[in-house]
Amino acid sequence: MERLKIGINGLDDTIGGFPMGRSVLITGEPGCGKTIFGLRFAISSCMEGYNTVYITAEEDANDLHIQANSFGWNTQELEEKGLLNFIELTGIRARITEAELSMDMDPMKGNFTKIIHDIPPEAEVVVIDSLGGYTAKLTAYEFRNQFDLLVYELKQRGITSVIILDSATSKEFNELALFSVYGAIKLGRREKPLHRSQGANNGHSQDEKHQNTPPVPHI
């Protein structure tokens, strides 16, 4: 199976990249480097010449540019060249929440299958960061159905995707998501005396293991 480089030398050397046209799940506790991982993969895909879309549900594009710049990654240039496209969902969610509060309504159930309609037809690689905010009030059955459909639609379009799901969302949802994706990586933090480093625990995958590479989260 053809693979796409992740942009993390140690990980690419070990597994050869992510499989083309498949979805990989990235999970982990808040602050462990999931967004940085997603940004690095998106940048690597752009450098390989693939039209890449980064869908952000929790931060705006400017915040992501700042994070990328702190590692010396020029995402603005990639965006100006049309190789990288940021789609912000934060404003949409905020307006929906405001409308619900003004009408004294209960929050609507999440529906992240609509995300597929926001992806431009020319997209070849997609990073979704993250689905956590779209799981509100969903039952396990509803989550599984929506997640299955999302992964299926991405595969039908031949899109290579990284889907980020915060481990704090729901342990059950994280476990259910593993049944739909090709593989998964769980990031975590290792505590050391007078030093904190970002890291990853062994991730579920059909054939994948991982190891260290700076400056992104240690794998």
PDB file of C-alpha atoms in Angstrom:
ATOM      1  CA  MET A   1       0.000   0.000   0.000  1.00  0.00           C
ATOM      2  CA  GLU A   2       1.320   3.442  -0.938  1.00  0.00           C
ATOM      3  CA  ARG A   3       2.112   5.659   2.044  1.00  0.00           C
ATOM      4  CA  LEU A   4       2.382   9.369   2.718  1.00  0.00           C
ATOM      5  CA  LYS A   5       5.206  10.749   4.855  1.00  0.00           C
ATOM      6  CA  ILE A   6       4.191  12.024   8.280  1.00  0.00           C
ATOM      7  CA  GLY A   7       7.102  14.431   8.558  1.00  0.00           C
ATOM      8  CA  ILE A   8       8.522  12.848  11.723  1.00  0.00           C
ATOM      9  CA  ASN A   9      11.747  11.048  10.823  1.00  0.00           C
ATOM     10  CA  GLY A  10      11.707   8.345  13.480  1.00  0.00           C
ATOM     11  CA  LEU A  11       8.064   7.539  12.849  1.00  0.00           C
ATOM     12  CA  ASP A  12       8.446   7.593   9.068  1.00  0.00           C
ATOM     13  CA  ASP A  13      11.497   5.321   9.323  1.00  0.00           C
ATOM     14  CA  THR A  14       9.531   2.852  11.442  1.00  0.00           C
ATOM     15  CA  ILE A  15       6.182   2.619   9.651  1.00  0.00           C
ATOM     16  CA  GLY A  16       6.888   4.332   6.340  1.00  0.00           C
ATOM     17  CA  GLY A  17       4.172   6.958   6.739  1.00  0.00           C
ATOM     18  CA  PHE A  18       0.382   6.854   6.807  1.00  0.00           C
ATOM     19  CA  PRO A  19      -1.498   4.757   4.208  1.00  0.00           C
ATOM     20  CA  MET A  20      -2.864   6.744   1.289  1.00  0.00           C
ATOM     21  CA  GLY A  21      -6.636   7.093   1.188  1.00  0.00           C
ATOM     22  CA  ARG A  22      -7.136   5.910   4.763  1.00  0.00           C
ATOM     23  CA  SER A  23      -7.945   7.553   8.100  1.00  0.00           C
ATOM     24  CA  VAL A  24      -5.710   7.496  11.180  1.00  0.00           C
ATOM     25  CA  LEU A  25      -6.903   8.497  14.649  1.00  0.00           C
ATOM     26  CA  ILE A  26      -4.790  10.665  16.972  1.00  0.00           C
ATOM     27  CA  THR A  27      -5.876  10.714  20.617  1.00  0.00           C
ATOM     28  CA  GLY A  28      -4.426  11.914  23.898  1.00  0.00           C
ATOM     29  CA  GLU A  29      -4.981  14.120  26.897  1.00  0.00           C
ATOM     30  CA  PRO A  30      -5.132  17.931  26.537  1.00  0.00           C
ATOM     31  CA  GLY A  31      -1.738  19.554  26.032  1.00  0.00           C
ATOM     32  CA  CYS A  32       0.094  16.454  24.815  1.00  0.00           C
ATOM     33  CA  GLY A  33       0.785  17.790  21.309  1.00  0.00           C
ATOM     34  CA  LYS A  34      -2.075  16.527  19.140  1.00  0.00           C
ATOM     35  CA  THR A  35      -2.431  19.813  17.251  1.00  0.00           C
ATOM     36  CA  ILE A  36       1.340  20.083  16.707  1.00  0.00           C
ATOM     37  CA  PHE A  37       1.317  16.517  15.371  1.00  0.00           C
ATOM     38  CA  GLY A  38      -1.531  17.391  13.007  1.00  0.00           C
ATOM     39  CA  LEU A  39       0.207  20.561  11.822  1.00  0.00           C
ATOM     40  CA  ARG A  40       3.440  18.694  11.154  1.00  0.00           C
ATOM     41  CA  PHE A  41       1.635  16.080   9.077  1.00  0.00           C
ATOM     42  CA  ALA A  42      -0.249  18.774   7.139  1.00  0.00           C
ATOM     43  CA  ILE A  43       2.974  20.658   6.385  1.00  0.00           C
ATOM     44  CA  SER A  44       4.731  17.465   5.303  1.00  0.00           C
ATOM     45  CA  SER A  45       1.839  16.656   2.954  1.00  0.00           C
ATOM     46  CA  CYS A  46       2.053  20.129   1.413  1.00  0.00           C
ATOM     47  CA  MET A  47       5.792  19.725   0.895  1.00  0.00           C
ATOM     48  CA  GLU A  48       5.060  16.488  -0.965  1.00  0.00           C
ATOM     49  CA  GLY A  49       2.775  18.444  -3.286  1.00  0.00           C
ATOM     50  CA  TYR A  50      -0.609  17.302  -1.962  1.00  0.00           C
ATOM     51  CA  ASN A  51      -3.512  19.713  -1.633  1.00  0.00           C
ATOM     52  CA  THR A  52      -4.053  19.767   2.114  1.00  0.00           C
ATOM     53  CA  VAL A  53      -6.941  20.996   4.254  1.00  0.00           C
ATOM     54  CA  TYR A  54      -6.692  21.623   7.997  1.00  0.00           C
ATOM     55  CA  ILE A  55     -10.129  21.752   9.622  1.00  0.00           C
ATOM     56  CA  THR A  56      -9.919  23.410  13.019  1.00  0.00           C
ATOM     57  CA  ALA A  57     -12.868  23.203  15.379  1.00  0.00           C
ATOM     58  CA  GLU A  58     -11.232  24.681  18.474  1.00  0.00           C
ATOM     59  CA  GLU A  59      -8.726  27.349  17.346  1.00  0.00           C
ATOM     60  CA  ASP A  60      -8.623  29.915  14.559  1.00  0.00           C
ATOM     61  CA  ALA A  61      -6.067  29.843  11.763  1.00  0.00           C
ATOM     62  CA  ASN A  62      -4.041  32.692  13.256  1.00  0.00           C
ATOM     63  CA  ASP A  63      -3.489  30.714  16.468  1.00  0.00           C
ATOM     64  CA  LEU A  64      -2.314  27.745  14.413  1.00  0.00           C
ATOM     65  CA  HIS A  65       0.083  29.949  12.440  1.00  0.00           C
ATOM     66  CA  ILE A  66       1.567  31.162  15.728  1.00  0.00           C
ATOM     67  CA  GLN A  67       2.042  27.606  16.974  1.00  0.00           C
ATOM     68  CA  ALA A  68       3.632  26.544  13.687  1.00  0.00           C
ATOM     69  CA  ASN A  69       5.929  29.575  13.615  1.00  0.00           C
ATOM     70  CA  SER A  70       7.224  28.690  17.084  1.00  0.00           C
ATOM     71  CA  PHE A  71       8.707  25.560  15.488  1.00  0.00           C
ATOM     72  CA  GLY A  72       9.987  27.448  12.451  1.00  0.00           C
ATOM     73  CA  TRP A  73       7.229  26.165  10.179  1.00  0.00           C
ATOM     74  CA  ASN A  74       5.975  28.772   7.684  1.00  0.00           C
ATOM     75  CA  THR A  75       2.323  27.821   7.273  1.00  0.00           C
ATOM     76  CA  GLN A  76       1.437  31.305   5.982  1.00  0.00           C
ATOM     77  CA  GLU A  77       3.596  30.750   2.904  1.00  0.00           C
ATOM     78  CA  LEU A  78       1.993  27.369   2.227  1.00  0.00           C
ATOM     79  CA  GLU A  79      -1.445  28.953   2.577  1.00  0.00           C
ATOM     80  CA  GLU A  80      -0.539  31.787   0.192  1.00  0.00           C
ATOM     81  CA  LYS A  81       0.662  29.247  -2.379  1.00  0.00           C
ATOM     82  CA  GLY A  82      -2.686  27.448  -2.164  1.00  0.00           C
ATOM     83  CA  LEU A  83      -1.142  24.231  -0.864  1.00  0.00           C
ATOM     84  CA  LEU A  84      -2.653  24.527   2.614  1.00  0.00           C
ATOM     85  CA  ASN A  85      -6.215  25.580   3.313  1.00  0.00           C
ATOM     86  CA  PHE A  86      -7.498  26.272   6.824  1.00  0.00           C
ATOM     87  CA  ILE A  87     -11.219  25.819   7.486  1.00  0.00           C
ATOM     88  CA  GLU A  88     -12.387  27.323  10.779  1.00  0.00           C
ATOM     89  CA  LEU A  89     -15.447  25.837  12.481  1.00  0.00           C
ATOM     90  CA  THR A  90     -15.053  27.743  15.752  1.00  0.00           C
ATOM     91  CA  GLY A  91     -17.119  30.718  14.583  1.00  0.00           C
ATOM     92  CA  ILE A  92     -19.928  28.497  13.335  1.00  0.00           C
ATOM     93  CA  ARG A  93     -20.115  26.634  16.650  1.00  0.00           C
ATOM     94  CA  ALA A  94     -20.095  29.903  18.595  1.00  0.00           C
ATOM     95  CA  ARG A  95     -22.994  31.333  16.571  1.00  0.00           C
ATOM     96  CA  ILE A  96     -25.038  28.156  17.033  1.00  0.00           C
ATOM     97  CA  THR A  97     -24.403  28.187  20.788  1.00  0.00           C
ATOM     98  CA  GLU A  98     -25.337  31.870  21.004  1.00  0.00           C
ATOM     99  CA  ALA A  99     -28.602  31.206  19.168  1.00  0.00           C
ATOM    100  CA  GLU A 100     -29.426  28.300  21.474  1.00  0.00           C
ATOM    101  CA  LEU A 101     -28.794  30.395  24.580  1.00  0.00           C
ATOM    102  CA  SER A 102     -30.838  33.336  23.296  1.00  0.00           C
ATOM    103  CA  MET A 103     -33.813  31.034  22.716  1.00  0.00           C
ATOM    104  CA  ASP A 104     -33.274  29.140  25.988  1.00  0.00           C
ATOM    105  CA  MET A 105     -32.804  25.918  24.039  1.00  0.00           C
ATOM    106  CA  ASP A 106     -30.944  22.810  25.106  1.00  0.00           C
ATOM    107  CA  PRO A 107     -27.698  22.339  23.170  1.00  0.00           C
ATOM    108  CA  MET A 108     -28.158  20.461  19.908  1.00  0.00           C
ATOM    109  CA  LYS A 109     -26.602  17.073  19.440  1.00  0.00           C
ATOM    110  CA  GLY A 110     -23.307  17.100  17.607  1.00  0.00           C
ATOM    111  CA  ASN A 111     -23.299  16.229  13.927  1.00  0.00           C
ATOM    112  CA  PHE A 112     -19.768  15.994  12.616  1.00  0.00           C
ATOM    113  CA  THR A 113     -20.746  14.211   9.413  1.00  0.00           C
ATOM    114  CA  LYS A 114     -21.476  17.692   8.029  1.00  0.00           C
ATOM    115  CA  ILE A 115     -17.724  18.297   8.099  1.00  0.00           C
ATOM    116  CA  ILE A 116     -17.359  16.265   4.917  1.00  0.00           C
ATOM    117  CA  HIS A 117     -19.361  18.913   3.021  1.00  0.00           C
ATOM    118  CA  ASP A 118     -16.868  21.613   4.058  1.00  0.00           C
ATOM    119  CA  ILE A 119     -13.973  19.797   2.405  1.00  0.00           C
ATOM    120  CA  PRO A 120     -13.131  21.214  -1.057  1.00  0.00           C
ATOM    121  CA  PRO A 121     -13.356  18.703  -3.931  1.00  0.00           C
ATOM    122  CA  GLU A 122      -9.648  19.124  -4.735  1.00  0.00           C
ATOM    123  CA  ALA A 123      -8.523  18.119  -1.227  1.00  0.00           C
ATOM    124  CA  GLU A 124      -6.174  15.128  -1.092  1.00  0.00           C
ATOM    125  CA  VAL A 125      -5.137  15.255   2.568  1.00  0.00           C
ATOM    126  CA  VAL A 126      -7.291  16.371   5.511  1.00  0.00           C
ATOM    127  CA  VAL A 127      -6.573  16.953   9.191  1.00  0.00           C
ATOM    128  CA  ILE A 128      -9.640  17.276  11.446  1.00  0.00           C
ATOM    129  CA  ASP A 129      -8.759  18.956  14.764  1.00  0.00           C
ATOM    130  CA  SER A 130     -10.812  17.908  16.591  1.00  0.00           C
ATOM    131  CA  LEU A 131     -14.091  16.010  16.856  1.00  0.00           C
ATOM    132  CA  GLY A 132     -14.348  16.394  20.629  1.00  0.00           C
ATOM    133  CA  GLY A 133     -16.618  19.422  20.497  1.00  0.00           C
ATOM    134  CA  TYR A 134     -19.021  17.645  18.154  1.00  0.00           C
ATOM    135  CA  THR A 135     -19.781  14.671  20.376  1.00  0.00           C
ATOM    136  CA  ALA A 136     -22.050  16.569  22.774  1.00  0.00           C
ATOM    137  CA  LYS A 137     -25.171  14.637  23.800  1.00  0.00           C
ATOM    138  CA  LEU A 138     -24.463  11.829  21.335  1.00  0.00           C
ATOM    139  CA  THR A 139     -25.172   8.283  22.422  1.00  0.00           C
ATOM    140  CA  ALA A 140     -22.539   5.643  21.749  1.00  0.00           C
ATOM    141  CA  TYR A 141     -24.704   4.290  18.934  1.00  0.00           C
ATOM    142  CA  GLU A 142     -25.070   7.721  17.324  1.00  0.00           C
ATOM    143  CA  PHE A 143     -21.352   8.424  17.637  1.00  0.00           C
ATOM    144  CA  ARG A 144     -20.411   5.104  16.023  1.00  0.00           C
ATOM    145  CA  ASN A 145     -22.792   5.664  13.110  1.00  0.00           C
ATOM    146  CA  GLN A 146     -21.592   9.227  12.485  1.00  0.00           C
ATOM    147  CA  PHE A 147     -17.919   8.341  12.813  1.00  0.00           C
ATOM    148  CA  ASP A 148     -18.284   5.332  10.508  1.00  0.00           C
ATOM    149  CA  LEU A 149     -19.983   7.512   7.903  1.00  0.00           C
ATOM    150  CA  LEU A 150     -17.307  10.210   8.151  1.00  0.00           C
ATOM    151  CA  VAL A 151     -14.479   7.708   7.672  1.00  0.00           C
ATOM    152  CA  TYR A 152     -16.365   5.996   4.842  1.00  0.00           C
ATOM    153  CA  GLU A 153     -16.938   9.259   2.955  1.00  0.00           C
ATOM    154  CA  LEU A 154     -13.284  10.251   3.323  1.00  0.00           C
ATOM    155  CA  LYS A 155     -12.204   6.868   1.964  1.00  0.00           C
ATOM    156  CA  GLN A 156     -14.653   7.073  -0.942  1.00  0.00           C
ATOM    157  CA  ARG A 157     -13.075  10.370  -1.954  1.00  0.00           C
ATOM    158  CA  GLY A 158      -9.596   8.896  -1.691  1.00  0.00           C
ATOM    159  CA  ILE A 159      -8.612  11.350   1.042  1.00  0.00           C
ATOM    160  CA  THR A 160      -5.767  10.569   3.415  1.00  0.00           C
ATOM    161  CA  SER A 161      -6.889  11.880   6.786  1.00  0.00           C
ATOM    162  CA  VAL A 162      -5.786  12.382  10.354  1.00  0.00           C
ATOM    163  CA  ILE A 163      -8.690  12.675  12.795  1.00  0.00           C
ATOM    164  CA  ILE A 164      -7.945  14.097  16.233  1.00  0.00           C
ATOM    165  CA  LEU A 165     -10.140  13.089  19.149  1.00  0.00           C
ATOM    166  CA  ASP A 166      -9.413  14.309  22.665  1.00  0.00           C
ATOM    167  CA  SER A 167      -9.129  11.406  25.091  1.00  0.00           C
ATOM    168  CA  ALA A 168     -11.057  13.477  27.633  1.00  0.00           C
ATOM    169  CA  THR A 169     -14.128  13.349  25.373  1.00  0.00           C
ATOM    170  CA  SER A 170     -15.193   9.836  26.272  1.00  0.00           C
ATOM    171  CA  LYS A 171     -13.252   6.645  26.783  1.00  0.00           C
ATOM    172  CA  GLU A 172     -16.108   4.749  25.164  1.00  0.00           C
ATOM    173  CA  PHE A 173     -16.110   7.015  22.095  1.00  0.00           C
ATOM    174  CA  ASN A 174     -12.337   6.671  21.730  1.00  0.00           C
ATOM    175  CA  GLU A 175     -12.615   2.897  21.851  1.00  0.00           C
ATOM    176  CA  LEU A 176     -15.469   2.858  19.334  1.00  0.00           C
ATOM    177  CA  ALA A 177     -13.510   5.065  16.925  1.00  0.00           C
ATOM    178  CA  LEU A 178     -10.712   2.483  16.795  1.00  0.00           C
ATOM    179  CA  PHE A 179     -12.984   0.065  14.943  1.00  0.00           C
ATOM    180  CA  SER A 180     -13.426   2.472  12.019  1.00  0.00           C
ATOM    181  CA  VAL A 181      -9.930   3.810  11.328  1.00  0.00           C
ATOM    182  CA  TYR A 182      -6.925   2.119   9.731  1.00  0.00           C
ATOM    183  CA  GLY A 183      -4.771   2.788  12.797  1.00  0.00           C
ATOM    184  CA  ALA A 184      -4.313   5.079  15.764  1.00  0.00           C
ATOM    185  CA  ILE A 185      -1.651   6.822  17.814  1.00  0.00           C
ATOM    186  CA  LYS A 186      -2.221   7.830  21.428  1.00  0.00           C
ATOM    187  CA  LEU A 187      -0.100  10.763  22.584  1.00  0.00           C
ATOM    188  CA  GLY A 188       0.735  11.375  26.221  1.00  0.00           C
ATOM    189  CA  ARG A 189       3.069  13.314  28.480  1.00  0.00           C
ATOM    190  CA  ARG A 190       6.077  11.893  30.290  1.00  0.00           C
ATOM    191  CA  GLU A 191       7.052  13.623  33.503  1.00  0.00           C
ATOM    192  CA  LYS A 192      10.767  13.955  34.258  1.00  0.00           C
ATOM    193  CA  PRO A 193      12.488  15.761  37.157  1.00  0.00           C
ATOM    194  CA  LEU A 194      12.651  19.494  36.345  1.00  0.00           C
ATOM    195  CA  HIS A 195      11.585  18.702  32.784  1.00  0.00           C
ATOM    196  CA  ARG A 196       8.362  17.932  30.990  1.00  0.00           C
ATOM    197  CA  SER A 197       8.382  16.273  27.622  1.00  0.00           C
ATOM    198  CA  GLN A 198       5.595  15.382  25.263  1.00  0.00           C
ATOM    199  CA  GLY A 199       5.296  11.765  24.309  1.00  0.00           C
ATOM    200  CA  ALA A 200       3.193   8.946  23.002  1.00  0.00           C
ATOM    201  CA  ASN A 201       2.079   5.634  24.389  1.00  0.00           C
ATOM    202  CA  ASN A 202       1.871   2.641  22.129  1.00  0.00           C
ATOM    203  CA  GLY A 203      -0.990   3.307  19.728  1.00  0.00           C
ATOM    204  CA  HIS A 204      -3.502   0.830  18.363  1.00  0.00           C
ATOM    205  CA  SER A 205      -2.796  -0.007  14.737  1.00  0.00           C
ATOM    206  CA  GLN A 206      -2.999  -2.887  12.346  1.00  0.00           C
ATOM    207  CA  ASP A 207       0.748  -2.770  11.654  1.00  0.00           C
ATOM    208  CA  GLU A 208       2.251   0.351  13.210  1.00  0.00           C
ATOM    209  CA  LYS A 209       4.709   1.178  16.039  1.00  0.00           C
ATOM    210  CA  HIS A 210       6.534   4.434  16.706  1.00  0.00           C
ATOM    211  CA  GLN A 211       9.559   6.118  18.313  1.00  0.00           C
ATOM    212  CA  ASN A 212      11.290   9.465  19.059  1.00  0.00           C
ATOM    213  CA  THR A 213      11.828  12.504  16.818  1.00  0.00           C
ATOM    214  CA  PRO A 214      12.046  16.195  17.781  1.00  0.00           C
ATOM    215  CA  PRO A 215      10.872  18.911  17.479  1.00  0.00           C
ATOM    216  CA  VAL A 216       7.359  17.466  17.388  1.00  0.00           C
ATOM    217  CA  PRO A 217       5.926  15.282  20.184  1.00  0.00           C
ATOM    218  CA  HIS A 218       8.196  12.339  21.054  1.00  0.00           C
ATOM    219  CA  ILE A 219       6.705   9.151  19.647  1.00  0.00           C
TER     220      ILE A 219
END
